Coordinates of C-alpha atoms and ligand atoms in Angstrom, one line a residue:
M244 CA -28.5 22.3 31.0
N245 CA -27.9 21.7 27.3
M246 CA -27.3 25.0 25.5
I247 CA -27.6 24.8 21.7
K248 CA -26.5 27.8 19.7
A249 CA -28.5 28.6 16.6
K250 CA -27.5 31.1 13.9
D251 CA -30.8 32.9 13.7
Y252 CA -34.5 32.5 14.3
K253 CA -34.9 30.0 11.3
D254 CA -32.1 27.9 12.5
M255 CA -33.4 27.9 16.1
S256 CA -36.8 26.9 14.8
R257 CA -35.5 24.0 12.8
K258 CA -33.3 22.7 15.6
A259 CA -36.3 22.9 18.1
A260 CA -38.6 21.2 15.6
N261 CA -36.0 18.4 15.2
I262 CA -36.1 17.8 19.0
I263 CA -39.9 17.7 19.1
S264 CA -39.9 15.4 16.0
A265 CA -37.5 13.1 17.7
Q266 CA -39.8 13.0 20.8
V267 CA -42.9 12.2 18.6
I268 CA -41.0 9.5 16.7
M269 CA -39.6 7.9 19.8
K270 CA -42.9 8.0 21.6
P271 CA -45.8 8.4 19.2
D272 CA -48.3 8.7 22.1
C273 CA -46.3 11.3 23.9
V274 CA -47.7 14.3 25.7
L275 CA -46.3 17.6 24.4
G276 CA -46.5 20.7 26.5
L277 CA -46.9 23.7 24.2
A278 CA -46.4 27.4 24.2
T279 CA -47.7 30.4 22.2
G280 CA -46.0 33.7 21.3
S281 CA -43.6 34.6 18.6
S282 CA -40.8 32.3 19.7
P283 CA -42.3 28.9 18.7
V284 CA -44.1 30.0 15.5
G285 CA -41.3 29.0 13.3
T286 CA -41.0 25.7 15.1
Y287 CA -44.7 24.9 14.5
E288 CA -44.3 25.9 10.8
Q289 CA -41.4 23.4 10.5
L290 CA -43.4 20.7 12.2
V291 CA -46.3 21.3 9.8
K292 CA -44.0 21.0 6.8
W293 CA -42.5 17.7 8.0
Y294 CA -46.0 16.4 8.7
E295 CA -47.1 17.4 5.1
Q296 CA -44.0 15.5 3.8
G297 CA -45.1 12.4 5.6
D298 CA -42.3 12.5 8.1
L299 CA -44.3 13.1 11.2
D300 CA -47.5 11.6 12.6
F301 CA -49.4 13.4 15.4
G302 CA -52.3 10.8 15.4
N303 CA -51.5 9.6 18.9
V304 CA -50.1 12.8 20.4
T305 CA -51.7 14.6 23.3
T306 CA -50.9 18.3 23.9
V307 CA -51.4 20.5 27.0
N308 CA -50.8 24.3 26.6
L309 CA -49.0 26.4 29.2
D310 CA -51.5 29.1 29.5
E311 CA -54.6 31.1 28.3
Y312 CA -55.9 34.6 28.7
K313 CA -58.7 34.8 31.2
G314 CA -61.9 36.2 29.6
L315 CA -61.1 35.4 25.9
S316 CA -63.3 32.9 24.2
R317 CA -61.9 30.3 21.8
D318 CA -63.0 32.1 18.7
N319 CA -61.3 35.3 19.8
E320 CA -58.3 35.6 17.5
Q321 CA -56.0 36.6 20.4
S322 CA -56.9 33.6 22.5
Y323 CA -54.2 31.0 22.7
Y324 CA -56.8 28.4 21.7
Y325 CA -57.1 30.2 18.4
F326 CA -53.3 30.6 18.1
M327 CA -52.7 26.9 18.5
H328 CA -55.3 26.0 15.9
H329 CA -54.0 28.6 13.5
H330 CA -50.4 27.6 13.9
L331 CA -50.4 23.9 14.4
F332 CA -53.6 21.9 15.3
D333 CA -55.5 22.7 12.1
Y334 CA -52.6 21.6 9.8
V335 CA -51.6 18.3 11.3
N336 CA -53.5 15.0 12.1
I337 CA -53.8 15.7 15.8
N338 CA -57.0 14.6 17.4
P339 CA -58.6 17.9 18.6
D340 CA -60.0 16.0 21.6
R341 CA -56.4 15.3 22.7
T342 CA -55.4 19.0 22.7
F343 CA -55.9 20.8 26.0
L344 CA -55.7 24.4 27.2
P345 CA -57.0 26.2 30.2
D346 CA -60.5 27.5 29.6
G347 CA -60.2 31.3 29.6
M348 CA -64.0 31.6 29.8
N349 CA -64.3 29.9 33.2
P350 CA -64.8 32.8 35.5
N351 CA -64.0 30.7 38.6
P352 CA -60.1 30.6 38.9
E353 CA -60.1 28.0 41.7
E354 CA -62.3 25.6 39.8
E355 CA -60.4 26.1 36.5
C356 CA -57.0 25.7 37.9
A357 CA -57.9 22.6 39.7
R358 CA -59.6 21.2 36.6
Y359 CA -56.5 21.9 34.5
E360 CA -54.1 20.3 37.0
E361 CA -56.3 17.3 36.8
V362 CA -56.2 17.3 33.0
I363 CA -52.4 17.2 33.1
R364 CA -52.4 14.5 35.7
S365 CA -54.9 12.4 33.8
V366 CA -52.9 12.4 30.6
G367 CA -49.9 11.1 32.5
G368 CA -47.9 14.3 32.8
V369 CA -45.8 16.1 30.1
D370 CA -43.0 14.3 28.2
L371 CA -41.6 17.4 26.5
Q372 CA -42.5 20.9 27.5
L373 CA -41.8 23.7 25.0
L374 CA -41.2 27.1 26.5
G375 CA -40.5 30.7 25.4
I376 CA -39.1 33.2 27.8
G377 CA -40.3 36.7 28.5
H378 CA -38.2 39.8 28.6
N379 CA -38.5 39.8 32.4
G380 CA -37.6 36.1 32.6
H381 CA -41.2 34.9 32.9
I382 CA -42.1 31.4 31.8
G383 CA -45.7 30.6 31.0
F384 CA -47.3 33.6 32.7
N385 CA -45.2 33.1 35.9
E386 CA -44.2 36.6 36.5
P387 CA -41.3 37.8 38.7
G388 CA -42.3 37.8 42.3
D389 CA -41.2 37.0 45.8
A390 CA -41.9 33.3 45.6
F391 CA -42.2 30.7 42.8
E392 CA -45.9 30.0 42.1
T393 CA -46.4 26.3 42.2
M394 CA -49.5 24.9 40.5
T395 CA -51.8 26.2 37.7
H396 CA -53.0 29.6 38.9
C397 CA -54.7 32.8 37.9
V398 CA -52.1 35.5 37.2
T399 CA -52.4 39.3 37.1
L400 CA -50.1 40.3 34.3
K401 CA -47.2 42.7 34.8
E402 CA -47.1 46.0 33.0
R403 CA -44.1 44.9 30.9
T404 CA -45.9 41.7 29.7
I405 CA -49.0 43.7 28.8
E406 CA -46.8 46.1 26.9
A407 CA -45.0 43.3 25.1
N408 CA -48.3 41.6 24.2
K409 CA -50.1 44.7 23.0
R410 CA -48.7 44.2 19.5
F411 CA -51.3 41.5 19.0
F412 CA -54.3 43.7 20.0
A413 CA -56.0 46.7 18.6
S414 CA -55.0 48.7 21.7
I415 CA -53.3 48.2 25.0
E416 CA -56.8 48.4 26.7
D417 CA -57.8 45.3 24.9
V418 CA -55.0 43.2 26.3
P419 CA -56.4 41.0 29.0
K420 CA -55.1 41.7 32.5
Q421 CA -55.3 38.2 33.8
A422 CA -54.4 34.7 32.6
Y423 CA -54.5 31.1 33.7
S424 CA -51.0 29.6 33.7
M425 CA -49.3 26.4 34.6
G426 CA -47.3 27.0 37.7
I427 CA -43.6 26.6 38.1
R428 CA -44.1 23.2 39.8
T429 CA -46.4 22.1 37.0
I430 CA -43.7 23.1 34.4
M431 CA -40.9 21.5 36.4
M432 CA -42.7 18.2 36.5
A433 CA -42.3 17.8 32.8
K434 CA -39.8 15.0 32.0
K435 CA -38.0 17.2 29.5
I436 CA -38.0 20.9 28.8
L437 CA -37.1 22.7 25.6
V438 CA -36.7 26.5 25.6
V439 CA -36.6 28.5 22.3
V440 CA -35.3 32.0 22.5
S441 CA -34.3 34.4 19.8
G442 CA -33.3 38.1 19.4
E443 CA -31.2 40.7 21.1
D444 CA -34.1 41.9 23.1
K445 CA -34.0 38.6 25.0
A446 CA -30.3 38.6 25.6
E447 CA -30.6 40.0 29.2
A448 CA -33.3 37.5 30.0
V449 CA -31.2 34.7 28.7
K450 CA -28.2 35.8 30.7
Q451 CA -30.2 36.2 33.9
A452 CA -32.3 33.0 33.6
F453 CA -29.6 30.6 32.5
F454 CA -26.4 32.1 33.8
G455 CA -27.5 34.0 36.9
P456 CA -28.7 33.1 40.4
V457 CA -31.9 31.0 40.7
T458 CA -34.5 33.4 42.0
P459 CA -38.2 34.0 41.8
Q460 CA -37.3 37.5 40.5
V461 CA -36.3 35.7 37.3
P462 CA -38.8 32.8 37.1
G463 CA -37.0 31.1 34.2
S464 CA -33.9 30.7 36.4
I465 CA -35.7 27.7 38.1
L466 CA -35.0 25.7 35.0
Q467 CA -31.4 25.5 36.0
M468 CA -32.6 23.0 38.7
H469 CA -34.4 20.7 36.1
P470 CA -32.5 17.6 35.2
D471 CA -33.3 17.7 31.5
V472 CA -33.4 21.1 29.9
T473 CA -32.4 22.0 26.4
V474 CA -32.2 25.7 25.4
V475 CA -32.0 26.5 21.7
A476 CA -31.0 30.2 21.5
D477 CA -29.8 32.2 18.5
E478 CA -26.7 34.2 18.4
A479 CA -28.5 37.5 19.2
A480 CA -30.2 36.0 22.3
L481 CA -26.8 34.7 23.5
S482 CA -25.0 38.0 22.8
K483 CA -24.7 38.9 26.5
C484 CA -23.3 35.4 27.5
D485 CA -19.7 34.5 27.3
L486 CA -20.0 31.2 25.4
V487 CA -17.1 29.7 23.5
Ligands
F6R53 C1 -46.6 31.7 25.9 C2 -46.0 32.0 27.1 C3 -45.0 33.1 27.3 C4 -44.1 33.3 26.2 C5 -43.2 34.5 26.5 C6 -42.3 34.9 25.3 O1 -47.5 30.6 26.0 O2 -46.3 31.3 28.1 O3 -44.3 32.8 28.5 O4 -43.4 32.2 25.9 O5 -43.9 35.6 26.8 O6 -43.1 35.4 24.3 P1 -42.6 35.6 22.8 O7 -42.2 34.3 22.3 O8 -43.8 36.2 22.0 O9 -41.4 36.5 22.9

């Protein structure tokens, strides 16, 4: 695991954007696995800037997102579809037909999860998967549990995740209780993984996921078993780890 120390959120975002840029430059028709949430927003902002400056071309890039709330339509401002368009897709020259997310409006989990796995398979798998990590160590919406969930599945969100995500909704009742998420196996099949993490509130999760035992109680800990993981973490997120 390659642990890159960043000074703060901005520095983390620039470093992560550099890694994604390198991927796009080295393989213009690559498949990027993307995440939502606060952690990657600065990374997307930086990518948009470099695109505007003419340094990046997304014309042949394909994207697959980690997850989507079940029951939210694409035009719902809290849907991950909306998030991705608002933070990245609408501002770069990516072909919208080459951007994929689970369909939150498909009421049939079995059908939707199988469809999404097939999408990932048909684009040839993920070259670089971007991840954030939750306070409880979740990746995607893979919550702590007794076993690692494998493939794309329908998740019932934990209380702490609903609590953390309520900041984006009018009230906690509006936060969807379920989501479709890539599974641990789906994520681990990516050729490369890039984790961005920032802030003191994530320090415990970082310590447990990257320096603790590998356990389904801390889903992100499985990343220790992946052959090509880069974590870009800021000083605050690393504050509970003894790094020289
Ligand atoms: C987002 C996702 C989540 C977030 C995690 C951290 O697509 O799958 O696992 O990465 O909840 O969220 P933030 O970055 O908002 O702290």
